[in-house]
PDB file of C-alpha atoms in Angstrom:
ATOM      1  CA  UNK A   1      53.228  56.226 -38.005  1.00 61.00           C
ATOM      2  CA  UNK A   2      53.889  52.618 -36.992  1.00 62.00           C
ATOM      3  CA  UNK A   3      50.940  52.214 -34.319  1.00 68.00           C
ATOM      4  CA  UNK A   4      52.403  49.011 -33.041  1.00 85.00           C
ATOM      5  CA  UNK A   5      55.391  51.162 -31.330  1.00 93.00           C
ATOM      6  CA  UNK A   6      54.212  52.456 -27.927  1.00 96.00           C
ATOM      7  CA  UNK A   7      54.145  55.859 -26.997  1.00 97.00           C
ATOM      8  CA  UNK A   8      54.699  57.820 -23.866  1.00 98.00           C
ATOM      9  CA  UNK A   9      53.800  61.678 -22.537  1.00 98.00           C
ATOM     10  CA  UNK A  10      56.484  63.466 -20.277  1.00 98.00           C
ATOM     11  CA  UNK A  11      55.612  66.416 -18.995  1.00 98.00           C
ATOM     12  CA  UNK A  12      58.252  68.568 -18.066  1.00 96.00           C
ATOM     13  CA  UNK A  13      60.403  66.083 -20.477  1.00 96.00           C
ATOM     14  CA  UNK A  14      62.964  68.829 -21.662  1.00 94.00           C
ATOM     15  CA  UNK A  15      65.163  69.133 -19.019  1.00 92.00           C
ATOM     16  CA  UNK A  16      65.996  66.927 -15.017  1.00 92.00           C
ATOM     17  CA  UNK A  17      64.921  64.021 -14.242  1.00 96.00           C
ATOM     18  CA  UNK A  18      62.300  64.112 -16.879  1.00 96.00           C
ATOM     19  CA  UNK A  19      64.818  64.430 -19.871  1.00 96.00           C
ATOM     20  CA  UNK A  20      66.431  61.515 -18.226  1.00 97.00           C
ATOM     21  CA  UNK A  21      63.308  59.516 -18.592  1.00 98.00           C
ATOM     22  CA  UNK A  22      62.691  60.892 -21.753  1.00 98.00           C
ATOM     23  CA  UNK A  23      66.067  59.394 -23.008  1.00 97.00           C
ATOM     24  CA  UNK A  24      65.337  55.854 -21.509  1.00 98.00           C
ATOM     25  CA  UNK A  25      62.320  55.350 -22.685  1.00 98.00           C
ATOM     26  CA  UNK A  26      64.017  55.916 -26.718  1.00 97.00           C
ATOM     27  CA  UNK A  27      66.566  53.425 -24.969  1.00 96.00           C
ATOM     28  CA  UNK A  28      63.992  50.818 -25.080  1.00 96.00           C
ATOM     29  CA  UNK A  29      61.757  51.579 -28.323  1.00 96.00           C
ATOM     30  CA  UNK A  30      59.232  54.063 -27.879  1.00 97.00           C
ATOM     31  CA  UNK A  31      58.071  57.153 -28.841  1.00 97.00           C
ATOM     32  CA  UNK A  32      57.791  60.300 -26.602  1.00 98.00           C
ATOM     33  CA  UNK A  33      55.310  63.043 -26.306  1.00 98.00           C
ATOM     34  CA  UNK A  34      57.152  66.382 -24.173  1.00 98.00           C
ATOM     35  CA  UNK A  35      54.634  68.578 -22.898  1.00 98.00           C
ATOM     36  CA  UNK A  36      55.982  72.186 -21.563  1.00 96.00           C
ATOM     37  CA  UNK A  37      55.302  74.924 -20.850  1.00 95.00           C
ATOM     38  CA  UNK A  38      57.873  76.710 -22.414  1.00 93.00           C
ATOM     39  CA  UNK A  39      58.621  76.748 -26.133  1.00 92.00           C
ATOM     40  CA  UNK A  40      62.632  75.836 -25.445  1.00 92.00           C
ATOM     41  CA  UNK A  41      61.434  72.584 -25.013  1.00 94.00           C
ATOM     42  CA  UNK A  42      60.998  72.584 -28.282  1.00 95.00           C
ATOM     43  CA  UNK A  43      64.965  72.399 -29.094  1.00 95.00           C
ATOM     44  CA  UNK A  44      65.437  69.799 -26.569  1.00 95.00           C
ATOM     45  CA  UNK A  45      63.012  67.681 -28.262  1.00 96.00           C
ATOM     46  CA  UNK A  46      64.482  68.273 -32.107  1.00 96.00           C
ATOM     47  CA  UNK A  47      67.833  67.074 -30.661  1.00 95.00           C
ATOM     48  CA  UNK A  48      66.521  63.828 -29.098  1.00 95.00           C
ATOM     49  CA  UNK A  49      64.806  62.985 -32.096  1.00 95.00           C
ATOM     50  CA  UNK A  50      67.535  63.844 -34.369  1.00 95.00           C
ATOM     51  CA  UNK A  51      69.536  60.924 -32.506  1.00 92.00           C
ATOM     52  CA  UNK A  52      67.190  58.393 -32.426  1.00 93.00           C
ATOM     53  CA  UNK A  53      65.138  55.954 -34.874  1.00 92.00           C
ATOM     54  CA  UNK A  54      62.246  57.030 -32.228  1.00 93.00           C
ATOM     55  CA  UNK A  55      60.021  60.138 -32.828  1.00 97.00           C
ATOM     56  CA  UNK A  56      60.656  62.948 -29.956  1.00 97.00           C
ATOM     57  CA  UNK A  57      57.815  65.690 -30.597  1.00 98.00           C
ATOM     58  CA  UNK A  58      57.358  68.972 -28.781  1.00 98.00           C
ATOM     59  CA  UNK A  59      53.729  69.522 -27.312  1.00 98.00           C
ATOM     60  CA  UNK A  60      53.184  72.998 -25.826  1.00 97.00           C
ATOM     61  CA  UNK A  61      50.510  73.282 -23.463  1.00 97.00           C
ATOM     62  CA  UNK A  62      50.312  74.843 -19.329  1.00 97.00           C
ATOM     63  CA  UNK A  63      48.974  71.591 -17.377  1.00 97.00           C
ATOM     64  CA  UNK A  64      47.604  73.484 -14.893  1.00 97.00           C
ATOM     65  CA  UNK A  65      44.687  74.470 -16.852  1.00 97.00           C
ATOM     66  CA  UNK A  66      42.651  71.619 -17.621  1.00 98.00           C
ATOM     67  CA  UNK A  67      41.392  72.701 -21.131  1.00 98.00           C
ATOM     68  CA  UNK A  68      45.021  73.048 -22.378  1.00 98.00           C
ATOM     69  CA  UNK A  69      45.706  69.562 -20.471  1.00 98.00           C
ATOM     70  CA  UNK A  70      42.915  68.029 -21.980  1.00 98.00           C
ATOM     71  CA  UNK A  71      43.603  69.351 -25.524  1.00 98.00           C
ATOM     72  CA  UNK A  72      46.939  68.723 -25.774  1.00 98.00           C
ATOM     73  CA  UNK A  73      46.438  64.995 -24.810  1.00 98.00           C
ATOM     74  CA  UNK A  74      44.081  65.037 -27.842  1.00 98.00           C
ATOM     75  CA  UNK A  75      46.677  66.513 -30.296  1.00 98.00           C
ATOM     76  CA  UNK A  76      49.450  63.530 -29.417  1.00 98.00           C
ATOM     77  CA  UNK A  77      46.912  60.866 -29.899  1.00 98.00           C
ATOM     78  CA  UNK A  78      45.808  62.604 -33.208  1.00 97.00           C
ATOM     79  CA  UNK A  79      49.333  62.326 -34.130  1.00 97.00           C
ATOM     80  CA  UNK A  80      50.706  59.381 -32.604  1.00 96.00           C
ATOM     81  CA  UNK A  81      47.377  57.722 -32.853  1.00 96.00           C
ATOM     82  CA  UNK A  82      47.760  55.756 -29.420  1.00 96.00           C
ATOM     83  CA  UNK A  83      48.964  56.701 -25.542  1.00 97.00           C
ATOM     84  CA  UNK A  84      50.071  54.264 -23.512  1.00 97.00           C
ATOM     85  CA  UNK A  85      52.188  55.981 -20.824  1.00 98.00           C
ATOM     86  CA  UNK A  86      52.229  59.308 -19.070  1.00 98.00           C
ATOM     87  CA  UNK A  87      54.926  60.657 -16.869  1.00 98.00           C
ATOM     88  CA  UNK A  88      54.132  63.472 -14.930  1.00 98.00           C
ATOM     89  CA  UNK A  89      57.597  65.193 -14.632  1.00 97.00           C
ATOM     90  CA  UNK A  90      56.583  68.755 -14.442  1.00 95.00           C
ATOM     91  CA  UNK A  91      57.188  70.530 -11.188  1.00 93.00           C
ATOM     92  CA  UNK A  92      58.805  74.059  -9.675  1.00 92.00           C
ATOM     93  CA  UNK A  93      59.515  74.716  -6.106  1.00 90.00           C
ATOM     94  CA  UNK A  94      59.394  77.642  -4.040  1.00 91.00           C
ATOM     95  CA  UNK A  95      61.025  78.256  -0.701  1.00 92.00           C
ATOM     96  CA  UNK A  96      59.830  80.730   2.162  1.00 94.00           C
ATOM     97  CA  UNK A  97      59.063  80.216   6.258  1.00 93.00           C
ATOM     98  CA  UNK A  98      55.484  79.009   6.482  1.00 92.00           C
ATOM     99  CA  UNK A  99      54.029  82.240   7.813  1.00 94.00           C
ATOM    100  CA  UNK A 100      55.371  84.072   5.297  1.00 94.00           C
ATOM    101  CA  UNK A 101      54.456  81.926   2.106  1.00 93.00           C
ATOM    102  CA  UNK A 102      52.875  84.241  -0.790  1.00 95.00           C
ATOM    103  CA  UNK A 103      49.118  83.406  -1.862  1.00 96.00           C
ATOM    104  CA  UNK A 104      50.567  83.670  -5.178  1.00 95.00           C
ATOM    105  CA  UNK A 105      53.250  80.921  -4.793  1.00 94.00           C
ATOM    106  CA  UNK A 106      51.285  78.184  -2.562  1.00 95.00           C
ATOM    107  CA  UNK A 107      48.469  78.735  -5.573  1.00 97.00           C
ATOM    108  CA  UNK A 108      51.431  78.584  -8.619  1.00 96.00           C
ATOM    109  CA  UNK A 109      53.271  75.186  -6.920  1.00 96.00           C
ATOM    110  CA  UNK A 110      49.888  73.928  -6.318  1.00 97.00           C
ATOM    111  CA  UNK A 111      48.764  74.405  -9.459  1.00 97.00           C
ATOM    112  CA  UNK A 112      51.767  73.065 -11.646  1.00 96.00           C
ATOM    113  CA  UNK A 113      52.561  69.786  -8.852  1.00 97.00           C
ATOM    114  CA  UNK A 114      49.464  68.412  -7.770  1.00 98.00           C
ATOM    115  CA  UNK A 115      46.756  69.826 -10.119  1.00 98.00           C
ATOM    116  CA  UNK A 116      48.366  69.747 -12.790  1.00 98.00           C
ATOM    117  CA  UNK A 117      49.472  66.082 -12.413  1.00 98.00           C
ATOM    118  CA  UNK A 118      45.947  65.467 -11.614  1.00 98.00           C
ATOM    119  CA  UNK A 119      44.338  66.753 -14.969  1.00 98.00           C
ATOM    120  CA  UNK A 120      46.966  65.177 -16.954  1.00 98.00           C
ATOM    121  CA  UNK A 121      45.858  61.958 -15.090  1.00 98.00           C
ATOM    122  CA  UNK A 122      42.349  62.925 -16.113  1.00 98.00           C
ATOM    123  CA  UNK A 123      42.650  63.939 -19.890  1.00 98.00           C
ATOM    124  CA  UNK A 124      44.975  60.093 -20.567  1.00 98.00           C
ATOM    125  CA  UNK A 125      42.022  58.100 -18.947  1.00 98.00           C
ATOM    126  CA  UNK A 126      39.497  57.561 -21.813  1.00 98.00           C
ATOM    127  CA  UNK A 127      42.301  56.907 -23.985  1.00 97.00           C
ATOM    128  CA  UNK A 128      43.704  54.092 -22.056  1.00 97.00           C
ATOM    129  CA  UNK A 129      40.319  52.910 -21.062  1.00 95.00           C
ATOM    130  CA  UNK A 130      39.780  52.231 -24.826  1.00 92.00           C
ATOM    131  CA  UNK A 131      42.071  49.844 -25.051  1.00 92.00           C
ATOM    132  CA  UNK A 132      41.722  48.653 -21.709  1.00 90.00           C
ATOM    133  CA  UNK A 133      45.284  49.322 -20.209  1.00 95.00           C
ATOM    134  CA  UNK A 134      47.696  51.738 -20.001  1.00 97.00           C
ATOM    135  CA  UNK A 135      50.890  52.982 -16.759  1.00 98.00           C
ATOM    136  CA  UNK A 136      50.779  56.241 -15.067  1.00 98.00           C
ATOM    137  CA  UNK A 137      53.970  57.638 -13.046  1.00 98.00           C
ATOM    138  CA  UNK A 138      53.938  60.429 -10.961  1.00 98.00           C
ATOM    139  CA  UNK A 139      56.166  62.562  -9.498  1.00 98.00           C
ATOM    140  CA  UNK A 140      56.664  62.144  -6.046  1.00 97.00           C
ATOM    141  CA  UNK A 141      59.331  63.582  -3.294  1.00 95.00           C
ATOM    142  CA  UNK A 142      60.915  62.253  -0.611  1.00 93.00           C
ATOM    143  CA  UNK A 143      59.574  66.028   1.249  1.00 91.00           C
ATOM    144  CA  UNK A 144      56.005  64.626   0.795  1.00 94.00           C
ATOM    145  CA  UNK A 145      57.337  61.305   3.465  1.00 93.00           C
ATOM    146  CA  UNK A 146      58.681  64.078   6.275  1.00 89.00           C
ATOM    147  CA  UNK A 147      58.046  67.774   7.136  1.00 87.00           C
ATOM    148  CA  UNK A 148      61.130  70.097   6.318  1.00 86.00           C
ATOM    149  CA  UNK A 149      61.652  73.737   7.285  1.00 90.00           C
ATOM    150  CA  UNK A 150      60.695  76.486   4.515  1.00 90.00           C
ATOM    151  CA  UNK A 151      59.349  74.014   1.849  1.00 91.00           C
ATOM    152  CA  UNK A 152      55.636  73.400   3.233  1.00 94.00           C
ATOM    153  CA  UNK A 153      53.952  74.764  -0.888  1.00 96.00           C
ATOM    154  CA  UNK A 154      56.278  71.747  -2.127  1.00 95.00           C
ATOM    155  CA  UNK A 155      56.124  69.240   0.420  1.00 95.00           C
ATOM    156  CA  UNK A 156      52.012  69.864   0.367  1.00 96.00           C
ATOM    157  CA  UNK A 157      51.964  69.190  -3.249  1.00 97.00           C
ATOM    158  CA  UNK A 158      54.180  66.091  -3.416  1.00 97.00           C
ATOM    159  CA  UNK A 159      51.980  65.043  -0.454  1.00 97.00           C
ATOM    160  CA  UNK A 160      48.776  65.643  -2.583  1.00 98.00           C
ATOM    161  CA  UNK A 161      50.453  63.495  -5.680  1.00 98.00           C
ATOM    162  CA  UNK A 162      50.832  60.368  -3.699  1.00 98.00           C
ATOM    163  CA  UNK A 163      47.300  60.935  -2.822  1.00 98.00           C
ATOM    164  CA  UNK A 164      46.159  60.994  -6.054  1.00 98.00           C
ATOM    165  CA  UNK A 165      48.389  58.192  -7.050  1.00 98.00           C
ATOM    166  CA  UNK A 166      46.821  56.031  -4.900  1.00 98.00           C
ATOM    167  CA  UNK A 167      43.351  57.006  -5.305  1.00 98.00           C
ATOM    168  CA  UNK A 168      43.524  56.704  -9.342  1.00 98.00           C
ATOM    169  CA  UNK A 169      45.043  53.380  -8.824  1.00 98.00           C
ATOM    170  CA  UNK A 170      42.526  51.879  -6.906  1.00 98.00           C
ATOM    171  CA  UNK A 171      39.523  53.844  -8.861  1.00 98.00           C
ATOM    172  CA  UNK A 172      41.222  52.494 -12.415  1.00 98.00           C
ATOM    173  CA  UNK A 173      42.156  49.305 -12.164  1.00 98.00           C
ATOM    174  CA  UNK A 174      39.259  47.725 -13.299  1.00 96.00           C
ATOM    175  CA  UNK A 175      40.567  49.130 -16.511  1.00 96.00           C
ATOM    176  CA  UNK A 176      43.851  47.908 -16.219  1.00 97.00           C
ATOM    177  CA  UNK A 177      45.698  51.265 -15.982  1.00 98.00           C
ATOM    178  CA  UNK A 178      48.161  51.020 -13.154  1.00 98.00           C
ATOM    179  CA  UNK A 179      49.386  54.362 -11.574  1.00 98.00           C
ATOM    180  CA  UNK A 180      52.206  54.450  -9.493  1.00 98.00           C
ATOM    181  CA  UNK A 181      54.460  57.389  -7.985  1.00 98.00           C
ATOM    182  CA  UNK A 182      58.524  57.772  -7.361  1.00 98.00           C
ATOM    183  CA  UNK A 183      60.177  60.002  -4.901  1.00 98.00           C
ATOM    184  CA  UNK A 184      63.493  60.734  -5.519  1.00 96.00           C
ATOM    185  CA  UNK A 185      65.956  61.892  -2.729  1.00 93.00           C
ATOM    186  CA  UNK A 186      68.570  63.830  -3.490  1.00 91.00           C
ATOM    187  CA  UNK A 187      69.505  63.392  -7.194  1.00 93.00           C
ATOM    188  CA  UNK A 188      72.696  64.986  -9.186  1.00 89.00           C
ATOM    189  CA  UNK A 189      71.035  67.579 -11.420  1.00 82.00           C
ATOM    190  CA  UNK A 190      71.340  71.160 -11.993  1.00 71.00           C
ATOM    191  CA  UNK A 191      68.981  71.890  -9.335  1.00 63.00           C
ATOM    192  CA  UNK A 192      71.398  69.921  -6.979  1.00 64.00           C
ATOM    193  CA  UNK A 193      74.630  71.830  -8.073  1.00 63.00           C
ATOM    194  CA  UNK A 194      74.405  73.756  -4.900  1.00 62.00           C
ATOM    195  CA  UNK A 195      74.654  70.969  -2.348  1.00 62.00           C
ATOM    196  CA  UNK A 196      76.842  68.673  -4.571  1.00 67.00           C
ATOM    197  CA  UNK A 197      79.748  71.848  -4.832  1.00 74.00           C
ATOM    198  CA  UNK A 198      78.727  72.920  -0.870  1.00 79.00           C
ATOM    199  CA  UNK A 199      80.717  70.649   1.412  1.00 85.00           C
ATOM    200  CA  UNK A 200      79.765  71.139   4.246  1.00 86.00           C
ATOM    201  CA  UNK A 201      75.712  71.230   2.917  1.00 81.00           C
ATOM    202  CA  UNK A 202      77.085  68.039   0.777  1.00 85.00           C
ATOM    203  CA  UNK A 203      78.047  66.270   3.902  1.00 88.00           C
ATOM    204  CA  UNK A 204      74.971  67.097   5.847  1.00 84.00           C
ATOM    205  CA  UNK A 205      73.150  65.114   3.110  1.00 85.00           C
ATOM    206  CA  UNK A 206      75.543  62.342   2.692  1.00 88.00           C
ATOM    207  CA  UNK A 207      75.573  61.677   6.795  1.00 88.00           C
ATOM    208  CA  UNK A 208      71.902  61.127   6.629  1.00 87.00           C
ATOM    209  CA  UNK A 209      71.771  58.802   3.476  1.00 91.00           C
ATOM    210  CA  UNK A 210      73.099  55.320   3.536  1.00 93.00           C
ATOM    211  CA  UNK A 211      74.674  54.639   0.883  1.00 94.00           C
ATOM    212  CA  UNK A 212      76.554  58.409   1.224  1.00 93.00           C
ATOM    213  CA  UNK A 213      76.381  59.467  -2.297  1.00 92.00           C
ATOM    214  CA  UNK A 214      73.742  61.168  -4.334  1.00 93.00           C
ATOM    215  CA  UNK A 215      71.500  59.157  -6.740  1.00 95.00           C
ATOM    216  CA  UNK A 216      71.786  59.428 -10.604  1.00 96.00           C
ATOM    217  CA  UNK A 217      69.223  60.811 -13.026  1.00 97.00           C
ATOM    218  CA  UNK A 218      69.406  57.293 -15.250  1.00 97.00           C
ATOM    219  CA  UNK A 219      68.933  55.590 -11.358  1.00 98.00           C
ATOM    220  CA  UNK A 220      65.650  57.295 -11.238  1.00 98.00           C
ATOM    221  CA  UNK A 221      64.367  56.698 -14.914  1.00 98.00           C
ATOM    222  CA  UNK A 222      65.460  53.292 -14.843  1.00 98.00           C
ATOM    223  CA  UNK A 223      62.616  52.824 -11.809  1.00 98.00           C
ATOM    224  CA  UNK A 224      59.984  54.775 -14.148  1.00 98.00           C
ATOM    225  CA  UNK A 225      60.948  52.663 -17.064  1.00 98.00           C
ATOM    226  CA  UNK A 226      60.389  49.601 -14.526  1.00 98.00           C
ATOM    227  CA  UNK A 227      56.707  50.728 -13.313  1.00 98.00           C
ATOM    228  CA  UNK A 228      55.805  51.943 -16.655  1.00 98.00           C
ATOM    229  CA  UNK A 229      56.870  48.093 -18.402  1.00 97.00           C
ATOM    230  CA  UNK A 230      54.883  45.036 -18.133  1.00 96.00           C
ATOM    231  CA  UNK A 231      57.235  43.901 -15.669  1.00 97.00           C
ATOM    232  CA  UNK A 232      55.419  45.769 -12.952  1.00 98.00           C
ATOM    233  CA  UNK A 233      52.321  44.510 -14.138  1.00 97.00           C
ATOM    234  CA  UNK A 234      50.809  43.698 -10.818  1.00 98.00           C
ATOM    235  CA  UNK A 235      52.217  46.667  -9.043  1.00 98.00           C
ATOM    236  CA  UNK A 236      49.815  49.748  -8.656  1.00 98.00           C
ATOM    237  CA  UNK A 237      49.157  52.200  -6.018  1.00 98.00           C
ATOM    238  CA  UNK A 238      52.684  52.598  -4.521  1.00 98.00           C
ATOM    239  CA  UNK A 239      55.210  54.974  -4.170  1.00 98.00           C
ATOM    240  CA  UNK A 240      58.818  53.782  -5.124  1.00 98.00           C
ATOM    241  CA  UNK A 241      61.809  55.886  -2.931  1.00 97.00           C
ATOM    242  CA  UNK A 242      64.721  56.683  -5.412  1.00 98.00           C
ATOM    243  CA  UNK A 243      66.819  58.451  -2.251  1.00 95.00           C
ATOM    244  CA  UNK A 244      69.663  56.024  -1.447  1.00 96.00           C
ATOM    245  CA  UNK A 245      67.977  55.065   1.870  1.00 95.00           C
ATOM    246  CA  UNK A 246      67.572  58.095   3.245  1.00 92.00           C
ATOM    247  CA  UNK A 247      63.710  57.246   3.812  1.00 92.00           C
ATOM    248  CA  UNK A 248      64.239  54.125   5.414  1.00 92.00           C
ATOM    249  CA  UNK A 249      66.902  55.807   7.849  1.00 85.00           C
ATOM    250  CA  UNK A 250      66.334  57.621  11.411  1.00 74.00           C
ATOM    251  CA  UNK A 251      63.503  59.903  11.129  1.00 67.00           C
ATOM    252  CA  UNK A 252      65.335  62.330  13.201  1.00 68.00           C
ATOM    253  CA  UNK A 253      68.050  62.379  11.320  1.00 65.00           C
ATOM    254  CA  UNK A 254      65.694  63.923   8.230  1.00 62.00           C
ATOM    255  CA  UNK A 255      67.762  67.293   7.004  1.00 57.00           C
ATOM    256  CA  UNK A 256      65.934  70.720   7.631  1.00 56.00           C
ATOM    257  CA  UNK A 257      65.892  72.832   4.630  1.00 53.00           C
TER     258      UNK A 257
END
């Protein structure tokens, strides 16, 4: 293993907007870590790999238990022998009326969003602080800038990540690891099929965002890439809208679920 080559963890890396980032950062020269849940991930990452000159390895581990977070952290440096980046990709939304949200799913979004963001945040820290530096991006939401009808388990753990974002940032730069969050809007993925083929939902999205289309997954990795790199050097502790200006627009224009 060439230890000069940088390496990044993805978590939920196999599929969305984290394959997307998974593919830019082989773009530009370094090697990727997917951590899953699921063992499918696997495939994904032996087809990535098979088209680049960049190793793509499969980690499986559930990041919302700490010990498996913290151990599988410990089996990419073992093999990659450095970490430089983390992207914390991984998420699942559930969608229900407030007073009627299960125990079970506020504790399962909760778990996989925020907490486990959080201890993936946690188990990368001593190995950045070893060699004093290293970029953190988290996964955000535009639903954790504005309250939305029947999404309050999601919107309360994208709300909890740019907490933790910022808190990390300030707590960790004195070892030069920056951490920094996105929010995408609405983005053209399989999880977006159903507004993008609905026109009338379709429209109700486009009349509230500026530039009236939907964003692209390589729009949003190309903004990871950009806080990950040593361009954004001096930039920690924000939160980067990907959403086309929807954020930026007439608050009471924001769509209800």
């Amino acid at each position: 293993m060439d230890q000069r080559v940088p390496v990044a963890i993805v978590t939920g890396g196999a599929s969305g907007l984290g394959r997307s980032v998974v593919e830019r950062l082989i773009s530009q020269q370094i090697h990727v870590a997917i951590v899953d849940v699921s063992k499918e991930a696997g495939q994904i990452a032996e087809e990535l790999d098979s088209k680049s000159d960049k190793e793509v390895r499969f980690f499986q581990a559930d990041v919302s238990d700490k010990e498996q977070a913290l151990g599988v952290v410990k089996r990419i440096y073992e093999h990659f022998e450095r970490v430089d980046y983390l992207v914390n990709a991984a998420g699942i939304i559930t969608r229900a009326p407030a007073a009627e949200v299960a125990a079970t799913d506020l504790k399962r979004v909760i778990d996989i969003n925020l907490i486990g963001s959080a201890f993936m945040c946690q188990a990368v820290y001593p190995y950045m602080k070893e060699v004093s530096g290293g970029s953190i991006v988290n996964f955000g939401s535009m639903l954790a800038h504005y309250g939305s009808k029947n999404l309050l388990t999601y919107a309360a753990s994208k709300g909890g990540v740019l907490q933790v974002t910022q808190c990390l940032a300030v707590e960790w730069a004195g070892e030069y690891i920056r951490v920094n969050s996105v929010s995408p809007g609405y983005i053209e993925t399989p999880l977006s099929s159903g507004a993008t083929k609905d026109p009338v939902f379709k429209e109700r999205i486009l009349s509230r965002t500026p530039q009236r289309r939907f964003g692209k997954p390589e729009e949003v990795a190309a903004v990871v890439y950009f806080l990950l790199s040593d361009e954004a050097s001096f930039v920690t502790g924000v939160d980067i809208p990907i959403d086309g200006g929807l954020l930026a627009g007439d608050p009471a224009l924001f769509p209800p679920a």
